[in-house]
Amino acid sequence: MASIPKPTVNRPPSHPDFRSLRPPSHLPVSARFRPTGQVSVILPVYNNQACIQKTFETLLPYIAEHPNYRFIFVNDGSSDRTKDILAAGLYATKARQIELLSYSPRVGKGYAIRRGIEYTDGDIICYLDGDLTYSLAHLDILVEKLRSYDVVIGCRNLARGNGKDLKLGQKIARRVFNLLAHKILNLNYRDMQAGLQGFRKEAAQHLFSTQELTGSSVEIELIYLAKKWGYIIGEIPAKVSTQRSPNRAPANLLQDLSRMLIDLLKIRLNDCMGLYR
């Protein structure tokens, strides 16, 4: 990467600056988890102007009922009005539980989440797609599951009704990807691509300080690293919303499979080269 974009931050004046990532002293963290109840949620966004206002408005009643939750939008170099809409919403509502990080140019979803991780202070850290492909109702389930696990991942295969609208080619692509992930990375989880994951703080800081991918395959890289480092991984049903973002690009199955195969090979190569330390 030629240069690393520096984010601008919309935040309350009293909030602390970025803090560096520090790996935990030993693994796993399950036995020494002592939560205080603070939950940080990262929402990576890119060119979501068609739905971002609705996402923001959906958060307002949620934070009123969940005073211990803090949401961080990370704008990954959007070229539309996503940043402006969010900034206007923050200015109008003065919502202290919602913040915005923004940088340019675009780097990728993995990088966006990593920048968000640097800015969190919760004992529990979650992320979900900024268009709310997975509703906020999943968060309480993630948090509850994290009482027993270090990392929790969303699994679309566990949720009833998911996949009914998928075309045959999309169903085949999912199966092919899972097979490739098993063969290349020796991973046997039922779904490794849902943009819905939760972590205990020390696990999140450690995993994101070692992961390398900046793009959309960050989910599977994190699962691979969590398994590599001995973290206990749990799964929850991930129900896909019927009101997904209207600006999501249509799937190009061959192109997507090719990209995912390359990313799987990158993960394996990174590990062989000793980059995951």
mmCIF file of N, CA and C in Angstrom, residues 134-260:
data_model
loop_
_atom_site.group_PDB
_atom_site.id
_atom_site.type_symbol
_atom_site.label_atom_id
_atom_site.label_comp_id
_atom_site.label_asym_id
_atom_site.label_seq_id
_atom_site.Cartn_x
_atom_site.Cartn_y
_atom_site.Cartn_z
ATOM 1 N N TYR A 134 -27.701 -7.454 8.599
ATOM 2 C CA TYR A 134 -28.085 -8.207 9.794
ATOM 3 C C TYR A 134 -28.557 -7.187 10.834
ATOM 4 N N SER A 135 -29.749 -7.370 11.339
ATOM 5 C CA SER A 135 -30.376 -6.362 12.190
ATOM 6 C C SER A 135 -29.660 -6.214 13.529
ATOM 7 N N LEU A 136 -29.970 -5.114 14.210
ATOM 8 C CA LEU A 136 -29.384 -4.848 15.518
ATOM 9 C C LEU A 136 -29.802 -5.877 16.558
ATOM 10 N N ALA A 137 -30.872 -6.602 16.293
ATOM 11 C CA ALA A 137 -31.325 -7.632 17.233
ATOM 12 C C ALA A 137 -30.272 -8.711 17.446
ATOM 13 N N HIS A 138 -29.356 -8.880 16.480
ATOM 14 C CA HIS A 138 -28.300 -9.882 16.622
ATOM 15 C C HIS A 138 -27.296 -9.511 17.713
ATOM 16 N N LEU A 139 -27.192 -8.224 18.036
ATOM 17 C CA LEU A 139 -26.139 -7.788 18.949
ATOM 18 C C LEU A 139 -26.302 -8.368 20.348
ATOM 19 N N ASP A 140 -27.516 -8.348 20.872
ATOM 20 C CA ASP A 140 -27.733 -8.909 22.208
ATOM 21 C C ASP A 140 -27.407 -10.400 22.240
ATOM 22 N N ILE A 141 -27.685 -11.086 21.124
ATOM 23 C CA ILE A 141 -27.380 -12.516 21.044
ATOM 24 C C ILE A 141 -25.869 -12.723 21.018
ATOM 25 N N LEU A 142 -25.162 -11.886 20.244
ATOM 26 C CA LEU A 142 -23.698 -11.955 20.212
ATOM 27 C C LEU A 142 -23.114 -11.743 21.604
ATOM 28 N N VAL A 143 -23.581 -10.697 22.272
ATOM 29 C CA VAL A 143 -23.046 -10.351 23.588
ATOM 30 C C VAL A 143 -23.281 -11.477 24.585
ATOM 31 N N GLU A 144 -24.464 -12.048 24.578
ATOM 32 C CA GLU A 144 -24.764 -13.150 25.492
ATOM 33 C C GLU A 144 -23.873 -14.350 25.200
ATOM 34 N N LYS A 145 -23.664 -14.649 23.915
ATOM 35 C CA LYS A 145 -22.836 -15.794 23.526
ATOM 36 C C LYS A 145 -21.383 -15.586 23.943
ATOM 37 N N LEU A 146 -20.943 -14.326 23.953
ATOM 38 C CA LEU A 146 -19.557 -14.031 24.305
ATOM 39 C C LEU A 146 -19.267 -14.219 25.793
ATOM 40 N N ARG A 147 -20.263 -14.546 26.572
ATOM 41 C CA ARG A 147 -20.013 -14.935 27.958
ATOM 42 C C ARG A 147 -19.270 -16.268 28.020
ATOM 43 N N SER A 148 -19.436 -17.068 26.966
ATOM 44 C CA SER A 148 -18.854 -18.415 26.958
ATOM 45 C C SER A 148 -17.792 -18.611 25.886
ATOM 46 N N TYR A 149 -17.667 -17.648 24.956
ATOM 47 C CA TYR A 149 -16.726 -17.796 23.844
ATOM 48 C C TYR A 149 -15.876 -16.535 23.709
ATOM 49 N N ASP A 150 -14.687 -16.707 23.132
ATOM 50 C CA ASP A 150 -13.811 -15.571 22.860
ATOM 51 C C ASP A 150 -14.222 -14.832 21.596
ATOM 52 N N VAL A 151 -14.677 -15.578 20.604
ATOM 53 C CA VAL A 151 -15.085 -15.044 19.307
ATOM 54 C C VAL A 151 -16.411 -15.694 18.931
ATOM 55 N N VAL A 152 -17.341 -14.900 18.408
ATOM 56 C CA VAL A 152 -18.621 -15.440 17.948
ATOM 57 C C VAL A 152 -18.871 -14.952 16.529
ATOM 58 N N ILE A 153 -19.238 -15.869 15.640
ATOM 59 C CA ILE A 153 -19.459 -15.530 14.238
ATOM 60 C C ILE A 153 -20.914 -15.779 13.864
ATOM 61 N N GLY A 154 -21.430 -14.967 12.938
ATOM 62 C CA GLY A 154 -22.775 -15.168 12.426
ATOM 63 C C GLY A 154 -22.787 -16.263 11.380
ATOM 64 N N CYS A 155 -23.806 -17.080 11.413
ATOM 65 C CA CYS A 155 -23.923 -18.198 10.467
ATOM 66 C C CYS A 155 -25.299 -18.146 9.808
ATOM 67 N N ARG A 156 -25.324 -17.822 8.523
ATOM 68 C CA ARG A 156 -26.596 -17.729 7.800
ATOM 69 C C ARG A 156 -27.266 -19.082 7.664
ATOM 70 N N ASN A 157 -26.489 -20.146 7.664
ATOM 71 C CA ASN A 157 -27.056 -21.490 7.511
ATOM 72 C C ASN A 157 -27.867 -21.924 8.730
ATOM 73 N N LEU A 158 -27.683 -21.252 9.859
ATOM 74 C CA LEU A 158 -28.405 -21.611 11.074
ATOM 75 C C LEU A 158 -29.745 -20.895 11.198
ATOM 76 N N ALA A 159 -29.979 -19.888 10.349
ATOM 77 C CA ALA A 159 -31.204 -19.092 10.437
ATOM 78 C C ALA A 159 -32.245 -19.594 9.445
ATOM 79 N N ARG A 160 -33.432 -19.854 9.941
ATOM 80 C CA ARG A 160 -34.506 -20.329 9.077
ATOM 81 C C ARG A 160 -34.905 -19.252 8.072
ATOM 82 N N GLY A 161 -35.168 -19.687 6.854
ATOM 83 C CA GLY A 161 -35.628 -18.765 5.826
ATOM 84 C C GLY A 161 -34.530 -18.164 4.983
ATOM 85 N N ASN A 162 -33.285 -18.203 5.469
ATOM 86 C CA ASN A 162 -32.176 -17.688 4.666
ATOM 87 C C ASN A 162 -31.966 -18.549 3.433
ATOM 88 N N GLY A 163 -31.631 -17.922 2.328
ATOM 89 C CA GLY A 163 -31.282 -18.662 1.119
ATOM 90 C C GLY A 163 -32.444 -18.976 0.208
ATOM 91 N N LYS A 164 -33.677 -18.653 0.635
ATOM 92 C CA LYS A 164 -34.823 -18.970 -0.216
ATOM 93 C C LYS A 164 -34.795 -18.194 -1.526
ATOM 94 N N ASP A 165 -34.266 -16.977 -1.471
ATOM 95 C CA ASP A 165 -34.227 -16.133 -2.663
ATOM 96 C C ASP A 165 -32.928 -16.278 -3.453
ATOM 97 N N LEU A 166 -32.016 -17.121 -2.974
ATOM 98 C CA LEU A 166 -30.755 -17.303 -3.688
ATOM 99 C C LEU A 166 -30.958 -18.124 -4.949
ATOM 100 N N LYS A 167 -30.271 -17.717 -5.990
ATOM 101 C CA LYS A 167 -30.293 -18.496 -7.221
ATOM 102 C C LYS A 167 -29.414 -19.734 -7.050
ATOM 103 N N LEU A 168 -29.630 -20.705 -7.919
ATOM 104 C CA LEU A 168 -28.877 -21.956 -7.831
ATOM 105 C C LEU A 168 -27.378 -21.698 -7.875
ATOM 106 N N GLY A 169 -26.961 -20.784 -8.748
ATOM 107 C CA GLY A 169 -25.539 -20.480 -8.862
ATOM 108 C C GLY A 169 -24.956 -19.925 -7.579
ATOM 109 N N GLN A 170 -25.738 -19.103 -6.862
ATOM 110 C CA GLN A 170 -25.264 -18.538 -5.601
ATOM 111 C C GLN A 170 -25.133 -19.613 -4.525
ATOM 112 N N LYS A 171 -26.077 -20.542 -4.510
ATOM 113 C CA LYS A 171 -26.001 -21.642 -3.545
ATOM 114 C C LYS A 171 -24.781 -22.513 -3.822
ATOM 115 N N ILE A 172 -24.528 -22.771 -5.106
ATOM 116 C CA ILE A 172 -23.358 -23.569 -5.479
ATOM 117 C C ILE A 172 -22.074 -22.838 -5.087
ATOM 118 N N ALA A 173 -22.054 -21.511 -5.317
ATOM 119 C CA ALA A 173 -20.862 -20.725 -4.996
ATOM 120 C C ALA A 173 -20.536 -20.799 -3.506
ATOM 121 N N ARG A 174 -21.563 -20.738 -2.661
ATOM 122 C CA ARG A 174 -21.336 -20.839 -1.211
ATOM 123 C C ARG A 174 -20.734 -22.188 -0.844
ATOM 124 N N ARG A 175 -21.284 -23.233 -1.437
ATOM 125 C CA ARG A 175 -20.780 -24.576 -1.136
ATOM 126 C C ARG A 175 -19.342 -24.736 -1.614
ATOM 127 N N VAL A 176 -19.057 -24.200 -2.806
ATOM 128 C CA VAL A 176 -17.700 -24.288 -3.348
ATOM 129 C C VAL A 176 -16.727 -23.535 -2.447
ATOM 130 N N PHE A 177 -17.133 -22.350 -1.985
ATOM 131 C CA PHE A 177 -16.256 -21.569 -1.115
ATOM 132 C C PHE A 177 -15.966 -22.317 0.180
ATOM 133 N N ASN A 178 -17.001 -22.884 0.800
ATOM 134 C CA ASN A 178 -16.790 -23.633 2.042
ATOM 135 C C ASN A 178 -15.860 -24.819 1.829
ATOM 136 N N LEU A 179 -16.000 -25.471 0.675
ATOM 137 C CA LEU A 179 -15.124 -26.595 0.352
ATOM 138 C C LEU A 179 -13.682 -26.125 0.194
ATOM 139 N N LEU A 180 -13.487 -24.999 -0.508
ATOM 140 C CA LEU A 180 -12.142 -24.458 -0.693
ATOM 141 C C LEU A 180 -11.532 -24.045 0.650
ATOM 142 N N ALA A 181 -12.347 -23.419 1.505
ATOM 143 C CA ALA A 181 -11.851 -23.000 2.817
ATOM 144 C C ALA A 181 -11.429 -24.200 3.650
ATOM 145 N N HIS A 182 -12.176 -25.288 3.513
ATOM 146 C CA HIS A 182 -11.820 -26.507 4.245
ATOM 147 C C HIS A 182 -10.514 -27.095 3.715
ATOM 148 N N LYS A 183 -10.384 -27.157 2.404
ATOM 149 C CA LYS A 183 -9.202 -27.770 1.804
ATOM 150 C C LYS A 183 -7.945 -26.924 1.998
ATOM 151 N N ILE A 184 -8.080 -25.606 1.856
ATOM 152 C CA ILE A 184 -6.906 -24.737 1.891
ATOM 153 C C ILE A 184 -6.534 -24.320 3.315
ATOM 154 N N LEU A 185 -7.548 -24.037 4.142
ATOM 155 C CA LEU A 185 -7.290 -23.507 5.482
ATOM 156 C C LEU A 185 -7.705 -24.446 6.606
ATOM 157 N N ASN A 186 -8.261 -25.598 6.243
ATOM 158 C CA ASN A 186 -8.699 -26.585 7.236
ATOM 159 C C ASN A 186 -9.723 -26.002 8.208
ATOM 160 N N LEU A 187 -10.692 -25.254 7.652
ATOM 161 C CA LEU A 187 -11.766 -24.669 8.444
ATOM 162 C C LEU A 187 -13.068 -25.392 8.146
ATOM 163 N N ASN A 188 -13.818 -25.720 9.189
ATOM 164 C CA ASN A 188 -15.029 -26.523 9.014
ATOM 165 C C ASN A 188 -16.296 -25.829 9.507
ATOM 166 N N TYR A 189 -16.281 -24.512 9.598
ATOM 167 C CA TYR A 189 -17.464 -23.798 10.059
ATOM 168 C C TYR A 189 -18.502 -23.701 8.943
ATOM 169 N N ARG A 190 -19.775 -23.611 9.345
ATOM 170 C CA ARG A 190 -20.862 -23.694 8.373
ATOM 171 C C ARG A 190 -21.003 -22.446 7.511
ATOM 172 N N ASP A 191 -20.535 -21.318 8.001
ATOM 173 C CA ASP A 191 -20.599 -20.070 7.234
ATOM 174 C C ASP A 191 -19.465 -19.179 7.703
ATOM 175 N N MET A 192 -18.620 -18.746 6.772
ATOM 176 C CA MET A 192 -17.451 -17.951 7.138
ATOM 177 C C MET A 192 -17.418 -16.604 6.432
ATOM 178 N N GLN A 193 -18.569 -16.166 5.897
ATOM 179 C CA GLN A 193 -18.590 -14.936 5.116
ATOM 180 C C GLN A 193 -19.588 -13.902 5.615
ATOM 181 N N ALA A 194 -20.348 -14.202 6.653
ATOM 182 C CA ALA A 194 -21.342 -13.249 7.143
ATOM 183 C C ALA A 194 -20.656 -12.056 7.809
ATOM 184 N N GLY A 195 -21.106 -10.851 7.479
ATOM 185 C CA GLY A 195 -20.545 -9.640 8.065
ATOM 186 C C GLY A 195 -21.111 -9.357 9.436
ATOM 187 N N LEU A 196 -20.933 -10.313 10.336
ATOM 188 C CA LEU A 196 -21.480 -10.236 11.690
ATOM 189 C C LEU A 196 -20.587 -11.059 12.606
ATOM 190 N N GLN A 197 -19.773 -10.373 13.407
ATOM 191 C CA GLN A 197 -18.866 -11.066 14.313
ATOM 192 C C GLN A 197 -18.741 -10.285 15.616
ATOM 193 N N GLY A 198 -18.434 -11.007 16.688
ATOM 194 C CA GLY A 198 -18.224 -10.379 17.982
ATOM 195 C C GLY A 198 -16.994 -10.953 18.663
ATOM 196 N N PHE A 199 -16.333 -10.126 19.489
ATOM 197 C CA PHE A 199 -15.075 -10.516 20.120
ATOM 198 C C PHE A 199 -15.013 -9.967 21.539
ATOM 199 N N ARG A 200 -14.361 -10.702 22.407
ATOM 200 C CA ARG A 200 -13.911 -10.095 23.641
ATOM 201 C C ARG A 200 -12.759 -9.151 23.300
ATOM 202 N N LYS A 201 -12.607 -8.118 24.101
ATOM 203 C CA LYS A 201 -11.692 -7.036 23.757
ATOM 204 C C LYS A 201 -10.283 -7.516 23.447
ATOM 205 N N GLU A 202 -9.712 -8.328 24.332
ATOM 206 C CA GLU A 202 -8.328 -8.754 24.131
ATOM 207 C C GLU A 202 -8.195 -9.615 22.885
ATOM 208 N N ALA A 203 -9.202 -10.442 22.607
ATOM 209 C CA ALA A 203 -9.168 -11.256 21.393
ATOM 210 C C ALA A 203 -9.205 -10.363 20.162
ATOM 211 N N ALA A 204 -10.083 -9.352 20.165
ATOM 212 C CA ALA A 204 -10.186 -8.441 19.024
ATOM 213 C C ALA A 204 -8.880 -7.700 18.788
ATOM 214 N N GLN A 205 -8.300 -7.163 19.844
ATOM 215 C CA GLN A 205 -7.060 -6.406 19.692
ATOM 216 C C GLN A 205 -5.934 -7.286 19.163
ATOM 217 N N HIS A 206 -5.858 -8.508 19.663
ATOM 218 C CA HIS A 206 -4.816 -9.413 19.199
ATOM 219 C C HIS A 206 -5.032 -9.805 17.742
ATOM 220 N N LEU A 207 -6.243 -10.218 17.390
ATOM 221 C CA LEU A 207 -6.517 -10.688 16.033
ATOM 222 C C LEU A 207 -6.330 -9.586 15.004
ATOM 223 N N PHE A 208 -6.816 -8.383 15.309
ATOM 224 C CA PHE A 208 -6.709 -7.306 14.327
ATOM 225 C C PHE A 208 -5.308 -6.716 14.265
ATOM 226 N N SER A 209 -4.479 -6.961 15.274
ATOM 227 C CA SER A 209 -3.088 -6.514 15.192
ATOM 228 C C SER A 209 -2.238 -7.475 14.371
ATOM 229 N N THR A 210 -2.775 -8.663 14.075
ATOM 230 C CA THR A 210 -2.010 -9.639 13.292
ATOM 231 C C THR A 210 -2.575 -9.866 11.899
ATOM 232 N N GLN A 211 -3.858 -9.557 11.659
ATOM 233 C CA GLN A 211 -4.442 -9.840 10.341
ATOM 234 C C GLN A 211 -3.890 -8.888 9.282
ATOM 235 N N GLU A 212 -3.921 -9.348 8.022
ATOM 236 C CA GLU A 212 -3.255 -8.635 6.937
ATOM 237 C C GLU A 212 -4.197 -8.132 5.847
ATOM 238 N N LEU A 213 -5.284 -8.849 5.579
ATOM 239 C CA LEU A 213 -6.146 -8.506 4.450
ATOM 240 C C LEU A 213 -6.904 -7.212 4.715
ATOM 241 N N THR A 214 -7.019 -6.378 3.688
ATOM 242 C CA THR A 214 -7.737 -5.110 3.832
ATOM 243 C C THR A 214 -9.122 -5.152 3.195
ATOM 244 N N GLY A 215 -9.438 -6.203 2.451
ATOM 245 C CA GLY A 215 -10.679 -6.250 1.691
ATOM 246 C C GLY A 215 -11.798 -7.009 2.361
ATOM 247 N N SER A 216 -12.671 -7.573 1.520
ATOM 248 C CA SER A 216 -13.918 -8.157 2.008
ATOM 249 C C SER A 216 -13.780 -9.578 2.534
ATOM 250 N N SER A 217 -12.589 -10.166 2.459
ATOM 251 C CA SER A 217 -12.388 -11.518 2.995
ATOM 252 C C SER A 217 -11.889 -11.499 4.434
ATOM 253 N N VAL A 218 -12.056 -10.358 5.093
ATOM 254 C CA VAL A 218 -11.567 -10.217 6.462
ATOM 255 C C VAL A 218 -12.221 -11.222 7.400
ATOM 256 N N GLU A 219 -13.501 -11.572 7.150
ATOM 257 C CA GLU A 219 -14.191 -12.502 8.052
ATOM 258 C C GLU A 219 -13.466 -13.840 8.151
ATOM 259 N N ILE A 220 -13.125 -14.409 7.003
ATOM 260 C CA ILE A 220 -12.508 -15.737 7.030
ATOM 261 C C ILE A 220 -11.079 -15.666 7.561
ATOM 262 N N GLU A 221 -10.373 -14.567 7.305
ATOM 263 C CA GLU A 221 -9.028 -14.427 7.862
ATOM 264 C C GLU A 221 -9.083 -14.381 9.386
ATOM 265 N N LEU A 222 -10.058 -13.677 9.922
ATOM 266 C CA LEU A 222 -10.198 -13.596 11.378
ATOM 267 C C LEU A 222 -10.534 -14.951 11.985
ATOM 268 N N ILE A 223 -11.400 -15.709 11.306
ATOM 269 C CA ILE A 223 -11.738 -17.049 11.793
ATOM 270 C C ILE A 223 -10.501 -17.939 11.778
ATOM 271 N N TYR A 224 -9.730 -17.843 10.697
ATOM 272 C CA TYR A 224 -8.505 -18.640 10.588
ATOM 273 C C TYR A 224 -7.536 -18.295 11.715
ATOM 274 N N LEU A 225 -7.355 -17.003 11.964
ATOM 275 C CA LEU A 225 -6.424 -16.580 13.008
ATOM 276 C C LEU A 225 -6.932 -16.951 14.398
ATOM 277 N N ALA A 226 -8.242 -16.826 14.606
ATOM 278 C CA ALA A 226 -8.798 -17.199 15.909
ATOM 279 C C ALA A 226 -8.546 -18.675 16.199
ATOM 280 N N LYS A 227 -8.725 -19.505 15.189
ATOM 281 C CA LYS A 227 -8.452 -20.930 15.366
ATOM 282 C C LYS A 227 -6.958 -21.169 15.579
ATOM 283 N N LYS A 228 -6.130 -20.476 14.813
ATOM 284 C CA LYS A 228 -4.677 -20.635 14.917
ATOM 285 C C LYS A 228 -4.181 -20.300 16.323
ATOM 286 N N TRP A 229 -4.725 -19.230 16.908
ATOM 287 C CA TRP A 229 -4.254 -18.771 18.208
ATOM 288 C C TRP A 229 -4.991 -19.417 19.373
ATOM 289 N N GLY A 230 -5.879 -20.345 19.095
ATOM 290 C CA GLY A 230 -6.513 -21.100 20.163
ATOM 291 C C GLY A 230 -7.702 -20.448 20.827
ATOM 292 N N TYR A 231 -8.305 -19.454 20.185
ATOM 293 C CA TYR A 231 -9.503 -18.842 20.755
ATOM 294 C C TYR A 231 -10.698 -19.770 20.581
ATOM 295 N N ILE A 232 -11.631 -19.694 21.525
ATOM 296 C CA ILE A 232 -12.835 -20.515 21.473
ATOM 297 C C ILE A 232 -13.871 -19.789 20.621
ATOM 298 N N ILE A 233 -14.342 -20.437 19.560
ATOM 299 C CA ILE A 233 -15.229 -19.808 18.581
ATOM 300 C C ILE A 233 -16.636 -20.377 18.695
ATOM 301 N N GLY A 234 -17.622 -19.494 18.803
ATOM 302 C CA GLY A 234 -19.025 -19.890 18.821
ATOM 303 C C GLY A 234 -19.750 -19.367 17.591
ATOM 304 N N GLU A 235 -20.939 -19.886 17.347
ATOM 305 C CA GLU A 235 -21.750 -19.475 16.201
ATOM 306 C C GLU A 235 -23.151 -19.093 16.664
ATOM 307 N N ILE A 236 -23.754 -18.118 15.975
ATOM 308 C CA ILE A 236 -25.156 -17.779 16.198
ATOM 309 C C ILE A 236 -25.855 -17.700 14.842
ATOM 310 N N PRO A 237 -27.170 -17.900 14.791
ATOM 311 C CA PRO A 237 -27.897 -17.734 13.526
ATOM 312 C C PRO A 237 -27.828 -16.277 13.067
ATOM 313 N N ALA A 238 -27.571 -16.070 11.777
ATOM 314 C CA ALA A 238 -27.513 -14.728 11.199
ATOM 315 C C ALA A 238 -28.626 -14.604 10.165
ATOM 316 N N LYS A 239 -29.685 -13.922 10.543
ATOM 317 C CA LYS A 239 -30.836 -13.758 9.668
ATOM 318 C C LYS A 239 -30.628 -12.560 8.753
ATOM 319 N N VAL A 240 -30.636 -12.796 7.441
ATOM 320 C CA VAL A 240 -30.450 -11.723 6.470
ATOM 321 C C VAL A 240 -31.714 -10.877 6.412
ATOM 322 N N SER A 241 -31.553 -9.559 6.520
ATOM 323 C CA SER A 241 -32.690 -8.652 6.508
ATOM 324 C C SER A 241 -33.359 -8.633 5.141
ATOM 325 N N THR A 242 -34.667 -8.451 5.145
ATOM 326 C CA THR A 242 -35.409 -8.321 3.880
ATOM 327 C C THR A 242 -35.266 -6.922 3.309
ATOM 328 N N GLN A 243 -34.661 -6.009 4.073
ATOM 329 C CA GLN A 243 -34.496 -4.624 3.628
ATOM 330 C C GLN A 243 -33.018 -4.307 3.455
ATOM 331 N N ARG A 244 -32.348 -5.108 2.653
ATOM 332 C CA ARG A 244 -30.924 -4.900 2.410
ATOM 333 C C ARG A 244 -30.706 -3.645 1.583
ATOM 334 N N SER A 245 -29.485 -3.155 1.600
ATOM 335 C CA SER A 245 -29.146 -1.937 0.873
ATOM 336 C C SER A 245 -29.471 -2.071 -0.607
ATOM 337 N N PRO A 246 -30.205 -1.089 -1.185
ATOM 338 C CA PRO A 246 -30.538 -1.164 -2.602
ATOM 339 C C PRO A 246 -29.365 -0.913 -3.526
ATOM 340 N N ASN A 247 -28.232 -0.412 -3.000
ATOM 341 C CA ASN A 247 -27.095 -0.134 -3.868
ATOM 342 C C ASN A 247 -26.043 -1.228 -3.839
ATOM 343 N N ARG A 248 -26.381 -2.407 -3.286
ATOM 344 C CA ARG A 248 -25.442 -3.523 -3.336
ATOM 345 C C ARG A 248 -25.295 -3.993 -4.781
ATOM 346 N N ALA A 249 -24.064 -4.172 -5.199
ATOM 347 C CA ALA A 249 -23.813 -4.599 -6.573
ATOM 348 C C ALA A 249 -24.279 -6.035 -6.771
ATOM 349 N N PRO A 250 -24.845 -6.350 -7.947
ATOM 350 C CA PRO A 250 -25.242 -7.729 -8.214
ATOM 351 C C PRO A 250 -24.032 -8.652 -8.226
ATOM 352 N N ALA A 251 -24.244 -9.879 -7.792
ATOM 353 C CA ALA A 251 -23.130 -10.820 -7.666
ATOM 354 C C ALA A 251 -22.618 -11.260 -9.026
ATOM 355 N N ASN A 252 -21.310 -11.258 -9.176
ATOM 356 C CA ASN A 252 -20.648 -11.857 -10.329
ATOM 357 C C ASN A 252 -19.954 -13.101 -9.790
ATOM 358 N N LEU A 253 -20.612 -14.253 -9.955
ATOM 359 C CA LEU A 253 -20.185 -15.455 -9.250
ATOM 360 C C LEU A 253 -18.768 -15.868 -9.599
ATOM 361 N N LEU A 254 -18.426 -15.860 -10.880
ATOM 362 C CA LEU A 254 -17.092 -16.282 -11.293
ATOM 363 C C LEU A 254 -16.036 -15.331 -10.744
ATOM 364 N N GLN A 255 -16.309 -14.042 -10.843
ATOM 365 C CA GLN A 255 -15.362 -13.052 -10.331
ATOM 366 C C GLN A 255 -15.217 -13.157 -8.816
ATOM 367 N N ASP A 256 -16.352 -13.336 -8.115
ATOM 368 C CA ASP A 256 -16.304 -13.443 -6.658
ATOM 369 C C ASP A 256 -15.548 -14.686 -6.208
ATOM 370 N N LEU A 257 -15.804 -15.814 -6.866
ATOM 371 C CA LEU A 257 -15.109 -17.049 -6.502
ATOM 372 C C LEU A 257 -13.613 -16.931 -6.756
ATOM 373 N N SER A 258 -13.252 -16.287 -7.857
ATOM 374 C CA SER A 258 -11.831 -16.097 -8.170
ATOM 375 C C SER A 258 -11.155 -15.239 -7.110
ATOM 376 N N ARG A 259 -11.836 -14.150 -6.722
ATOM 377 C CA ARG A 259 -11.275 -13.268 -5.694
ATOM 378 C C ARG A 259 -11.134 -13.998 -4.365
ATOM 379 N N MET A 260 -12.158 -14.762 -4.001
ATOM 380 C CA MET A 260 -12.115 -15.473 -2.727
ATOM 381 C C MET A 260 -11.038 -16.548 -2.717
#
